[in-house]
Short mmCIF file of C-alpha atoms and ligand atoms in Angstrom, two decimals:
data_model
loop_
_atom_site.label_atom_id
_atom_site.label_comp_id
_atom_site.label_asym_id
_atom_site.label_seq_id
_atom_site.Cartn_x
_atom_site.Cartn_y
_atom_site.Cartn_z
CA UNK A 778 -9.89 8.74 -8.80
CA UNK A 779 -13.14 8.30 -7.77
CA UNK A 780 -14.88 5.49 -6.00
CA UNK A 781 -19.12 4.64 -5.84
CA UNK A 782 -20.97 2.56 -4.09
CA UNK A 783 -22.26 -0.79 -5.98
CA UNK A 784 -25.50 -0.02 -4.40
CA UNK A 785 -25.82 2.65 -6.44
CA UNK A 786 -27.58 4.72 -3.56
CA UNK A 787 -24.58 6.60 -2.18
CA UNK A 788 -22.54 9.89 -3.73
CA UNK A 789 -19.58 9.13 -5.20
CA UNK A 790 -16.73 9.76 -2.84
CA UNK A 791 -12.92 10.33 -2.78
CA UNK A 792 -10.21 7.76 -2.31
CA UNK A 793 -9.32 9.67 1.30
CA UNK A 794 -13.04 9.09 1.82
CA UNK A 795 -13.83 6.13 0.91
CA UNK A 796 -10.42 5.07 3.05
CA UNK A 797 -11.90 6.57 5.99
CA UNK A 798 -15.68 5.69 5.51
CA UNK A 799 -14.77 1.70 4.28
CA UNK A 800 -18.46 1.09 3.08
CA UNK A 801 -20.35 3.54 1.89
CA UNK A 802 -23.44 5.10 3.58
CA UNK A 803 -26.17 3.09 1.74
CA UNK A 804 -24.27 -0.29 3.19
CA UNK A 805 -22.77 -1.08 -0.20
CA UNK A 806 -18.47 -1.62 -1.36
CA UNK A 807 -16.55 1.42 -2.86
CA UNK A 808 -15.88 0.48 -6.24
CA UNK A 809 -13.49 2.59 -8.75
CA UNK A 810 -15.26 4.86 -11.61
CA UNK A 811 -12.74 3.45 -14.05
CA UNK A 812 -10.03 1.09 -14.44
CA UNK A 813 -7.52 1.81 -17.59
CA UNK A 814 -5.30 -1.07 -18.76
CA UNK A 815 -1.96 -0.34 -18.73
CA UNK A 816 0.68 0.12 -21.37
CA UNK A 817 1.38 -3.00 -22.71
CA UNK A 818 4.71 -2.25 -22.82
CA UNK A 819 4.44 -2.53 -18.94
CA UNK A 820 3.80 -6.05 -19.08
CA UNK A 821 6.68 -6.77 -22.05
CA UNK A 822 8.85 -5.40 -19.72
CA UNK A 823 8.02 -6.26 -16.22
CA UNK A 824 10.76 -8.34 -15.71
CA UNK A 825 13.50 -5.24 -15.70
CA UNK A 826 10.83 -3.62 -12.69
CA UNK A 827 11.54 -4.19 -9.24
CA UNK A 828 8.20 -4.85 -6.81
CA UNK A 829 7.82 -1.21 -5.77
CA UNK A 830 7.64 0.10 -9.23
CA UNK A 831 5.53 -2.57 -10.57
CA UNK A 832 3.20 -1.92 -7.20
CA UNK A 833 3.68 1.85 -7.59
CA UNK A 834 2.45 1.79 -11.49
CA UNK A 835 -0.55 -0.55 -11.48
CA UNK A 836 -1.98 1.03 -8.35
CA UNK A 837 -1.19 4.71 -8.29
CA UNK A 838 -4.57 5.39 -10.72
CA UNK A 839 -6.31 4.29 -7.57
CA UNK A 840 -4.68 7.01 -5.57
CA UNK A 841 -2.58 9.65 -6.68
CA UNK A 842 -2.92 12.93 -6.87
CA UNK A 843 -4.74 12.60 -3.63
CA UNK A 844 -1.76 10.70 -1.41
CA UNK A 845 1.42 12.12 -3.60
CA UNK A 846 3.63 9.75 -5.69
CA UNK A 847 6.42 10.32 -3.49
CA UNK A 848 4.43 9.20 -0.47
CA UNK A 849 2.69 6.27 -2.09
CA UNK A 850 6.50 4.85 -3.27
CA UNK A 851 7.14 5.40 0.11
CA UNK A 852 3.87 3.90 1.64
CA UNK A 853 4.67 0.59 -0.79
CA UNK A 854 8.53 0.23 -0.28
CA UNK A 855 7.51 -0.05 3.58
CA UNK A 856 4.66 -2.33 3.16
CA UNK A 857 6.58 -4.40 0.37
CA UNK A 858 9.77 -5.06 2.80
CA UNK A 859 9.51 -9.07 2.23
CA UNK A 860 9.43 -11.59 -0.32
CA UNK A 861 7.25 -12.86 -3.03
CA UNK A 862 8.73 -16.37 -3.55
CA UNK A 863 7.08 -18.67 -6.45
CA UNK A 864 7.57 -22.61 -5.73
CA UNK A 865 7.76 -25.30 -8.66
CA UNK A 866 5.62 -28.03 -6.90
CA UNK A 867 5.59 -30.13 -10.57
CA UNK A 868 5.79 -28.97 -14.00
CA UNK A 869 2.16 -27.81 -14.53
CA UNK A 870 1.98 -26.50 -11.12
CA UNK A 871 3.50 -23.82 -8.94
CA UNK A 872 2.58 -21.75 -5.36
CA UNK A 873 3.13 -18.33 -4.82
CA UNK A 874 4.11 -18.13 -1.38
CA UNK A 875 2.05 -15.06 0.63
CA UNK A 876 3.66 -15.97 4.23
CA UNK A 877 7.06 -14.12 3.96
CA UNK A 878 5.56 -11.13 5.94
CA UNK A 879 5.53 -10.40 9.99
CA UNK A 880 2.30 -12.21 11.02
CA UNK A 881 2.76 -14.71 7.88
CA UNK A 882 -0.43 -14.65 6.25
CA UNK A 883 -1.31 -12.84 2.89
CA UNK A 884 -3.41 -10.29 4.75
CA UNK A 885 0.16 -7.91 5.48
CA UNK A 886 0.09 -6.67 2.22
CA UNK A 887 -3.24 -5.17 2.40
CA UNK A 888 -3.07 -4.23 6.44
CA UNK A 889 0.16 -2.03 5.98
CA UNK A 890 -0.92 -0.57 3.17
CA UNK A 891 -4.10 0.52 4.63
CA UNK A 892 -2.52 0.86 7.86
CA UNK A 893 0.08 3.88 6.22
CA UNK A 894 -2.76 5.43 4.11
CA UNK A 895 -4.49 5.83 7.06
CA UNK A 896 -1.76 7.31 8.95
CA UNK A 897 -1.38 9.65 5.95
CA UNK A 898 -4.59 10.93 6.09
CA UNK A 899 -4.49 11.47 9.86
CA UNK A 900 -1.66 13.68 9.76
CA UNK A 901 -4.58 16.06 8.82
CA UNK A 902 -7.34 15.38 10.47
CA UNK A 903 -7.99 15.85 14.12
CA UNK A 904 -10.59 13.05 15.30
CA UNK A 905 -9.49 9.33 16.27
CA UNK A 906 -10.88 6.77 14.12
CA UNK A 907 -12.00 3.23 15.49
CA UNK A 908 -11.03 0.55 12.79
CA UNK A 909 -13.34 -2.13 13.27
CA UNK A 910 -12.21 -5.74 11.85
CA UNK A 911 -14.34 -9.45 11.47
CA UNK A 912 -11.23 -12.05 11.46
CA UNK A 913 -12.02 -15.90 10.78
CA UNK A 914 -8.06 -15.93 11.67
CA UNK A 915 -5.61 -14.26 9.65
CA UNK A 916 -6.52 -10.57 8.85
CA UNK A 917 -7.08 -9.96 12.81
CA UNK A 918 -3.60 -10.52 13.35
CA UNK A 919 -2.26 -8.48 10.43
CA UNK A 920 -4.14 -5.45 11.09
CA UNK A 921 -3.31 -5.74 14.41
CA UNK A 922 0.06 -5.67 13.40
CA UNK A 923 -0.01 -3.33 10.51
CA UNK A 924 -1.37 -0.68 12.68
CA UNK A 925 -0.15 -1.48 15.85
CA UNK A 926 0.60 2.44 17.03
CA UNK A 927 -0.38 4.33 14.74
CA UNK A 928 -1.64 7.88 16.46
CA UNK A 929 -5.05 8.39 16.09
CA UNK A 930 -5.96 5.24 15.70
CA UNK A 931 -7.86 2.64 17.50
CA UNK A 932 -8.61 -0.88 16.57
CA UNK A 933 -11.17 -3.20 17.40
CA UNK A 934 -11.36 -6.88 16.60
CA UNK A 935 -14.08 -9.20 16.35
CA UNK A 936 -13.54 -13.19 16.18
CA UNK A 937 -15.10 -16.20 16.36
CA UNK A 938 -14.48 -17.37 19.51
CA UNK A 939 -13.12 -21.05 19.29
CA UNK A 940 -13.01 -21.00 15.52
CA UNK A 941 -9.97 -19.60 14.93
CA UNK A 942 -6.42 -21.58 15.69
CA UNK A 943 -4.00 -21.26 18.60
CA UNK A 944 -1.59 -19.10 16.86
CA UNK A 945 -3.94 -17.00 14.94
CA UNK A 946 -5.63 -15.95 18.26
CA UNK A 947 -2.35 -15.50 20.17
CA UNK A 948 -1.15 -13.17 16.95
CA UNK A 949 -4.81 -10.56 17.53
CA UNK A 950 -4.90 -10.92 21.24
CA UNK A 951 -1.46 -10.09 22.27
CA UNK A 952 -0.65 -7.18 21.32
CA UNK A 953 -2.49 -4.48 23.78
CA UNK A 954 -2.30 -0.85 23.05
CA UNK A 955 -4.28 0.50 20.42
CA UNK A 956 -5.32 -2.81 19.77
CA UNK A 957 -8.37 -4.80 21.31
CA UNK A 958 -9.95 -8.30 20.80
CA UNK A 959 -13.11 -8.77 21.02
CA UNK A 960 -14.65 -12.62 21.19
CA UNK A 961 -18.01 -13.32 19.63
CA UNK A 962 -20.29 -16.05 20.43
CA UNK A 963 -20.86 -16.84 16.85
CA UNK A 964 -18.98 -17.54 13.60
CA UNK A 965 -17.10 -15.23 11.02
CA UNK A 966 -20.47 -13.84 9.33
CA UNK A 967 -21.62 -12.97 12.60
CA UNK A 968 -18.65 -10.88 13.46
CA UNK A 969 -18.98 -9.30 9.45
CA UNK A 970 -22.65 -8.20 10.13
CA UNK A 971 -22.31 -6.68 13.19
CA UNK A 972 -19.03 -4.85 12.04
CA UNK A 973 -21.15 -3.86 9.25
CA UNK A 974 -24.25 -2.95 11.39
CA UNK A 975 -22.10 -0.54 13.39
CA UNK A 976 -21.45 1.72 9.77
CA UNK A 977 -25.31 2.09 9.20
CA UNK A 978 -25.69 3.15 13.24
CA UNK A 979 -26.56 6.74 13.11
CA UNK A 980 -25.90 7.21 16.57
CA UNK A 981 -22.44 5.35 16.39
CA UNK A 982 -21.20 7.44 13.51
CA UNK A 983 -22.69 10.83 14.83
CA UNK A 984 -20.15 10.26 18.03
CA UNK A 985 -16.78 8.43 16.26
CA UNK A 986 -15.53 8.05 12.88
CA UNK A 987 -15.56 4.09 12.21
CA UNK A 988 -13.83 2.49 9.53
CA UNK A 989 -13.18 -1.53 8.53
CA UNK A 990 -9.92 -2.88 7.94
CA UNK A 991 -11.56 -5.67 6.04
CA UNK A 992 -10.97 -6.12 2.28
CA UNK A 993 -14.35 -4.12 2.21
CA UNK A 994 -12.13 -1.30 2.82
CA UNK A 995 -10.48 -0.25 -0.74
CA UNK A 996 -7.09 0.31 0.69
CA UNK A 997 -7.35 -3.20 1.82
CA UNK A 998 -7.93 -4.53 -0.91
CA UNK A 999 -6.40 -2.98 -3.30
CA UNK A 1000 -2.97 -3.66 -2.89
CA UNK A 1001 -3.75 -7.06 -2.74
CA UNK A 1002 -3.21 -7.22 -6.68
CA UNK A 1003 0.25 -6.30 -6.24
CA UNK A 1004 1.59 -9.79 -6.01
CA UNK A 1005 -0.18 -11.36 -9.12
CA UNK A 1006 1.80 -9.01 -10.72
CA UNK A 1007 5.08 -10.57 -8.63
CA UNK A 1008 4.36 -13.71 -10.20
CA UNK A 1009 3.95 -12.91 -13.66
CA UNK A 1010 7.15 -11.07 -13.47
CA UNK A 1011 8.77 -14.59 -12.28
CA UNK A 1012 7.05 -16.86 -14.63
CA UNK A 1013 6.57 -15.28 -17.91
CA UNK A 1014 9.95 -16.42 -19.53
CA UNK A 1015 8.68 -20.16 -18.37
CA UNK A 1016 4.99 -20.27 -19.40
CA UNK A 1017 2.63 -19.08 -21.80
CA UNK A 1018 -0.57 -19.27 -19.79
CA UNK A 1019 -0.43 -19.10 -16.41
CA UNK A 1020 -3.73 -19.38 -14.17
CA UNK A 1021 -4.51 -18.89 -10.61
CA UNK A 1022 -6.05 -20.41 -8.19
CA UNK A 1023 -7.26 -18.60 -5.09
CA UNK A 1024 -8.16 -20.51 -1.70
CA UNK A 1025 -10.76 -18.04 -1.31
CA UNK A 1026 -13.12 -16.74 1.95
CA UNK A 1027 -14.53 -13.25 1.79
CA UNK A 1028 -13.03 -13.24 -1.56
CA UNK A 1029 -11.21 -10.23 -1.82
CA UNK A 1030 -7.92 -11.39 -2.84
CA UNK A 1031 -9.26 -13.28 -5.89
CA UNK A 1032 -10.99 -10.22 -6.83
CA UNK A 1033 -7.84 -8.32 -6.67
CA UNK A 1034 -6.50 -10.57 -8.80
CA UNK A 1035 -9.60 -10.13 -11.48
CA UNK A 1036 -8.13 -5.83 -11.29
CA UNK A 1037 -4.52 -7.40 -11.99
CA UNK A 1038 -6.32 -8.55 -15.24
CA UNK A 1039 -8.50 -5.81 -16.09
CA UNK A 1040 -4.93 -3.48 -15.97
CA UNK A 1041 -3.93 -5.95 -18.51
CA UNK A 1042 -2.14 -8.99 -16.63
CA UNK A 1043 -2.16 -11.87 -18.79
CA UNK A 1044 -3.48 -14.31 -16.97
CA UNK A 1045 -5.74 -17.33 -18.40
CA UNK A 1046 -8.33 -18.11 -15.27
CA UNK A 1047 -9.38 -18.03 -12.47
CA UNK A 1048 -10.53 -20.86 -9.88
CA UNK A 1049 -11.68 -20.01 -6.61
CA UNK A 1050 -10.74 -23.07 -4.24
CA UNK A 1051 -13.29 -23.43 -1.24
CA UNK A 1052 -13.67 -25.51 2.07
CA UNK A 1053 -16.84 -26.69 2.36
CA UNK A 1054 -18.42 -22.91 2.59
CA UNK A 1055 -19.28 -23.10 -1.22
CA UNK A 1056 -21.85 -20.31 -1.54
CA UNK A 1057 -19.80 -19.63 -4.67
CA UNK A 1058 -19.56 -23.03 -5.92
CA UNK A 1059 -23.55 -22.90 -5.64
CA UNK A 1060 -23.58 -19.68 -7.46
CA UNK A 1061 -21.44 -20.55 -10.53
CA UNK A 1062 -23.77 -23.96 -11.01
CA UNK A 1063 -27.12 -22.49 -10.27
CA UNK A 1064 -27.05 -18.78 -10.71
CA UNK A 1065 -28.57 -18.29 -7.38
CA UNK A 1066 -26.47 -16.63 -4.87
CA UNK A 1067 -27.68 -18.14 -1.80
CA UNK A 1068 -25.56 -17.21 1.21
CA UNK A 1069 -25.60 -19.67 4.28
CA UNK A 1070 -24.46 -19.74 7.75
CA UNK A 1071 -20.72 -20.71 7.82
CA UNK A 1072 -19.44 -24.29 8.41
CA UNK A 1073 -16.20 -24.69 10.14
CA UNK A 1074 -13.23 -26.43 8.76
CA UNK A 1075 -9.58 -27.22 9.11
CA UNK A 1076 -9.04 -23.98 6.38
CA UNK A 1077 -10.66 -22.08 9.28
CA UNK A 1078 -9.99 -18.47 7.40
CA UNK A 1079 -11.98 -19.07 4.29
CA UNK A 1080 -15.34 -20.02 7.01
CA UNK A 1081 -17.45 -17.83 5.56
CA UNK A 1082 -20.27 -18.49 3.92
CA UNK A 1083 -21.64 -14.94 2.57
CA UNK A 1084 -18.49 -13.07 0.95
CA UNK A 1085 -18.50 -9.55 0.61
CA UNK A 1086 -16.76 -9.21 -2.08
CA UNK A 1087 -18.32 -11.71 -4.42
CA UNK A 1088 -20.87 -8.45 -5.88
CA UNK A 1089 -16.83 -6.67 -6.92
CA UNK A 1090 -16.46 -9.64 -8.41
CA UNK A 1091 -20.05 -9.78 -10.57
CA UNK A 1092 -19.11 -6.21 -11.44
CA UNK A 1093 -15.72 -6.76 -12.66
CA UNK A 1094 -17.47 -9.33 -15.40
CA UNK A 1095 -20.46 -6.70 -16.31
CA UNK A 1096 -22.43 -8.70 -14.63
CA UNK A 1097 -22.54 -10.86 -16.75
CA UNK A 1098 -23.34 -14.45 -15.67
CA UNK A 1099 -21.18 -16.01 -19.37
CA UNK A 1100 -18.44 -13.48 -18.74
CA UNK A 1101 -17.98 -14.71 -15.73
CA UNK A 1102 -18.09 -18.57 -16.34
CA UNK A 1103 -15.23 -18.36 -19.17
CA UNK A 1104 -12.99 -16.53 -16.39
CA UNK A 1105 -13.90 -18.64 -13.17
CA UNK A 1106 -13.93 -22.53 -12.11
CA UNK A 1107 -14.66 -22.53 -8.08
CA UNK A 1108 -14.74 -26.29 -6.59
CA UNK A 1109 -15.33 -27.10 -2.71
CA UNK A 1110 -13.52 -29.36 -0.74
CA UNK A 1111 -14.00 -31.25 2.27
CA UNK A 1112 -11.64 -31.71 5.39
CA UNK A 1113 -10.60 -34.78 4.36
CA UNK A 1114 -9.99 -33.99 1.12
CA UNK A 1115 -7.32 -31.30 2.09
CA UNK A 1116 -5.93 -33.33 4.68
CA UNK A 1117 -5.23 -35.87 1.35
CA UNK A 1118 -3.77 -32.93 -0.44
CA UNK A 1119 -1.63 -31.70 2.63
CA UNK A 1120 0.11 -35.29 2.83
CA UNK A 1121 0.07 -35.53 -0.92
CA UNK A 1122 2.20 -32.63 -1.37
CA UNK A 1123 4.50 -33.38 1.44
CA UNK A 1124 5.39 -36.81 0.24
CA UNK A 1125 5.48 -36.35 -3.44
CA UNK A 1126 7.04 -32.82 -3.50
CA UNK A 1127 8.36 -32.48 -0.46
CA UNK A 1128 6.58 -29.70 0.32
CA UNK A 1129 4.96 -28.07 3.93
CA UNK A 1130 1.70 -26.78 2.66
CA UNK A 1131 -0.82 -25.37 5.19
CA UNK A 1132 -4.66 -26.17 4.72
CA UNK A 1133 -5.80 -23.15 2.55
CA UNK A 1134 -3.25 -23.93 0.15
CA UNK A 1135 -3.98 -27.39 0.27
CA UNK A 1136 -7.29 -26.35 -0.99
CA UNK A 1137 -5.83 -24.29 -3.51
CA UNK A 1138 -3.56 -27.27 -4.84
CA UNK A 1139 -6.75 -29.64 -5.09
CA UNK A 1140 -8.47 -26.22 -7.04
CA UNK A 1141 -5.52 -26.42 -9.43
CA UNK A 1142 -5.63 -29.67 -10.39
CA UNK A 1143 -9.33 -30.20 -11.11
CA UNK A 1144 -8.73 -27.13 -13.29
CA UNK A 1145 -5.83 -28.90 -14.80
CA UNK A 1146 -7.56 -32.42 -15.50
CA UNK A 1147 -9.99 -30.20 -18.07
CA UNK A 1148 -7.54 -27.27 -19.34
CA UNK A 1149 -3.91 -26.44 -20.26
CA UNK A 1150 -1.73 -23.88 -18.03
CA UNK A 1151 0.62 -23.47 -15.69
CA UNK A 1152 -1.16 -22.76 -12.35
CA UNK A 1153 -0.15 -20.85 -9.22
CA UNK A 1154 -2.11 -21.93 -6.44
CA UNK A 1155 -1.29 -19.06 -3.64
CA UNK A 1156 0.15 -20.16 -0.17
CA UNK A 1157 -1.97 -17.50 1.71
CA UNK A 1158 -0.19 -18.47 5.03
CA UNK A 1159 2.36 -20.71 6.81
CA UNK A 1160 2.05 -23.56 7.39
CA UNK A 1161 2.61 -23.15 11.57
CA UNK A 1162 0.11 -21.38 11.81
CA UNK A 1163 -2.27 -24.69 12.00
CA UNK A 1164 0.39 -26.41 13.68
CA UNK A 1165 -1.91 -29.61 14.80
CA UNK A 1166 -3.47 -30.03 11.47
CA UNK A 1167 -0.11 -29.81 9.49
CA UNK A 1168 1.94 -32.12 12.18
CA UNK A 1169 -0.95 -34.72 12.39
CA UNK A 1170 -0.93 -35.14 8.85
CA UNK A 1171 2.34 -35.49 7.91
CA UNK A 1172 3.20 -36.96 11.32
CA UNK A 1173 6.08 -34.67 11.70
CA UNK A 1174 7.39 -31.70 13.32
CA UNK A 1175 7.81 -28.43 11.42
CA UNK A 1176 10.20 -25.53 13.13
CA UNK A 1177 8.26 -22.52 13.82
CA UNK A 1178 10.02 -19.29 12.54
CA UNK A 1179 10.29 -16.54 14.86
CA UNK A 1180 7.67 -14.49 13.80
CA UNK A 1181 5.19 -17.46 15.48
CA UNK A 1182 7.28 -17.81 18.12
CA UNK A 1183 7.58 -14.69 19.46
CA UNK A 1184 3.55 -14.57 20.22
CA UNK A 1185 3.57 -18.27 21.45
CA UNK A 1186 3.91 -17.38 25.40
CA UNK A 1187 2.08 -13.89 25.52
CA UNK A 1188 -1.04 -14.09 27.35
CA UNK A 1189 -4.17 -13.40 25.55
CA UNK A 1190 -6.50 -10.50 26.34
CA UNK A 1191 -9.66 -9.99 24.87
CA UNK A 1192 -13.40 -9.07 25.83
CA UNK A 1193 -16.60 -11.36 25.40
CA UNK A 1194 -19.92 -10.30 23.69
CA UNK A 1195 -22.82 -12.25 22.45
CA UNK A 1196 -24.28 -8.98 20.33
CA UNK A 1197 -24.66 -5.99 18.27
CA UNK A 1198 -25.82 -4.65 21.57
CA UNK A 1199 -22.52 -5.34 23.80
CA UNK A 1200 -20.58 -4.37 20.67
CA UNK A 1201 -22.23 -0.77 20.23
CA UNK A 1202 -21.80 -0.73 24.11
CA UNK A 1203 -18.12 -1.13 23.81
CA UNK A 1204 -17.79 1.17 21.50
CA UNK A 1205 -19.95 4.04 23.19
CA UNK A 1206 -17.65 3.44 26.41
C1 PLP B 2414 -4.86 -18.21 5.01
C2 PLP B 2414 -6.02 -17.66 4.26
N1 PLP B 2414 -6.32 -18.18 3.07
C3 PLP B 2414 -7.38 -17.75 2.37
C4 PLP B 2414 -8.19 -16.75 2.84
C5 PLP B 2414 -9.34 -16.30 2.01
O1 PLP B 2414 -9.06 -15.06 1.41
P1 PLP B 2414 -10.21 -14.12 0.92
O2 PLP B 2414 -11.05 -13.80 2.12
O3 PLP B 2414 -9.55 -12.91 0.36
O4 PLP B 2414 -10.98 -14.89 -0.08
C6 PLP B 2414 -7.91 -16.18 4.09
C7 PLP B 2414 -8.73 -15.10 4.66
O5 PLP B 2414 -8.96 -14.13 4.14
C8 PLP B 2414 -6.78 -16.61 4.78
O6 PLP B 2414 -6.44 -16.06 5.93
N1 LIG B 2415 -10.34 -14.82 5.89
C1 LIG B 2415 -10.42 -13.57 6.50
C2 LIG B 2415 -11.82 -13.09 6.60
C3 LIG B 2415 -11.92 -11.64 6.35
O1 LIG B 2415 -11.45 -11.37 5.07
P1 LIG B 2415 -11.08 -9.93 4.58
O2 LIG B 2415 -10.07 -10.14 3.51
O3 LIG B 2415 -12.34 -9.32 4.11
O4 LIG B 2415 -10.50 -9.16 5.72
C4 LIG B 2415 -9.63 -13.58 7.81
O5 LIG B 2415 -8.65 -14.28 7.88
O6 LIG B 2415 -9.97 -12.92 8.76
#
């Protein structure tokens, strides 16, 4: 398969290129040439599948014959090695829990995917690649994880310094070896332009082959439709229309979601749930995409307030403004509001939700006061990993599993800069 560049000013590429590249040389996202529906006898049947074959069939289009199907089974039964749990919260709504993997955040699908692709690909080529990768919190600490060392590899982390939570740092800081933290003086869309910036440097790419670990990155994103998949598979004896909604950031897993669909998964809508960065929101009421510094909130990971992925997203409806209305509801929340839905689900269901999901419960039932489905709002982390939110607001202690507290007492390393400047320095070091 092929990939091009949405700004149309790029050749098209390979998938081993477009891996190693992430964005393409005219600064825009790698986007497949086509996507082909599946059989439908895929979906009448998806309950007999396990996860790796229902992974290995809806993505291998995307990447075979250029990784071979034995390696890509082999590339998703490793990166697949958890579970996919779905949650009855009531009877029109259900969560998907993400959290099941080793840094507990969505984001480990997509970072050890990428993470073995990569390796794949390095097997033949000679030259270290830097992975460069803008965290508001969670994907920092899963692509540290994902490809903490692999040969030939070095990554580099950007991060809001002070906007992202205790554990989240401790999880992107800790680790050493090929892995390094860098703190910027500035919020998520800071660290996303400069990481960005760095791919259009001449001078940077004439000396070392960058790539992002971002959901900019195809590999990263990708494989993030996997699990909408997972849940069909769990839910389609129960329900006839099942929708989604997706606390969303930089928007990538939503729009993995939307490719779910386009290969044919049944699925009714769409909402995007937001903190109070609603560029999106603005967008579906006014048509005018209007991107704005970042505002930070309790759902620290979804801070940002110009998503990258949001132009997939236009492309995956034709871009077609009407298209895209009858597939997507997006509603904004405040802190308070998701504080509300935090204690609302504890006490009424019982159930530990962190503050992204808490904005993707509230997303799910403003959808729900208008429309008739069964939604899955997606738990995109745990709930420990915004320990003083969670405990303040239901006023009791949660047990941290041992994934969170295994990074708890490491000491935190990382490296200070305030620019493009100190980043490009680092780099050129
Ligand atoms: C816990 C959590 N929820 C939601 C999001 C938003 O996801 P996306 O950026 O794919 O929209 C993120 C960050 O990506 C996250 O870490
Ligand atoms: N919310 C993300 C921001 C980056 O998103 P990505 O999916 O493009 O990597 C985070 O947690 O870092």
């Amino acid at each position: 398969m092929n990939y091009y560049s949405l700004n149309k000013k790029a050749p098209n590429t390979t998938f081993e290129n477009a891996v190693v590249r992430g964005l393409a040389p005219d600064k825009g996202l790698y986007f497949p040439e086509s996507i082909t529906p599946l059989d439908p006898s895929f979906f009448e049947n998806i309950e007999d599948k396990s996860n790796v074959d229902i992974a290995f069939e809806a993505i291998k289009q995307f990447i075979v014959p250029e990784i071979p199907e034995d390696v890509l089974k082999t590339i998703i039964k490793e990166t697949l090695n958890f579970d996919f749990p779905v949650v009855k919260i009531n009877e029109r709504i259900s969560t998907l829990e993400l959290f099941h993997g080793p840094t507990m955040a969505f984001k480990d699908v997509g970072a050890r995917f990428m993470a073995r692709c990569l390796g794949y690909f390095n097997k033949t080529n000679t030259n270290d690649v830097a992975v460069l990768v803008a965290t508001s919190g969670d994907t920092g600490g899963a692509v540290a994880n994902g490809f903490l060392g692999v040969k030939g590899v070095n990554v580099v982390i950007l991060y809001p310094s002070g906007k992202v939570s205790d554990i989240q740092e401790k999880q992107l800081t800790t680790l050493g070896q090929n892995i390094t933290a860098l703190e910027v003086d500035g919020v998520f869309d800071d660290c996303q332009d400069m990481v960005k910036q760095a791919f259009m440097d001449k001078e940077l790419t004439s000396k070392m082959q960058l790539t992002s670990a971002n959901s900019i990155n195809i590999a990263r994103w990708l494989p993030q439709l996997f699990y909408f998949m997972f849940t069909y598979k769990q839910l389609k004896s129960k329900y006839t229309d099942i929708a989604f909604s997706v606390p969303s950031g930089n928007f990538g897993n939503i729009c993995a979601g939307m490719v779910a669909q386009k290969l044919g998964l049944p699925i009714k809508h769409f909402i995007a749930a937001n903190n109070a960065n609603d560029t999106v929101v603005n967008y579906m009421l006014s048509q005018t995409y209007n991107p704005k510094p970042s505002i930070q909130t309790i759902s620290n990971a979804m801070d940002v307030g110009n998503p990258s992925n949001f132009i997939r997203i236009q492309k995956l409806h034709n871009n077609d403004f009407e298209t895209l209305k009858k597939n997507l509801s997006s509603f904004s929340y405040t802190d308070d509001q998701t504080k509300t839905a935090l204690l609302e689900l504890y006490k009424d269901y019982n159930y530990v939700a962190d503050p992204h999901g808490a904005v993707g419960y509230l997303g799910a039932k403003d959808y729900l006061k208008n429309n008739d489905a069964h939604v899955v709002f997606l738990e995109t982390a745990h709930p420990t990993k915004f320990l003083d939110v969670v405990e303040e607001v239901i006023e009791k202690k949660v047990p941290l599993p041992s994934q969170i507290e295994a990074v708890m007492d490491k000491t935190k390393v990382s490296v200070k800069i305030n620019s493009y400047n100190d980043l490009k320095g680092f780099l050129l070091r």
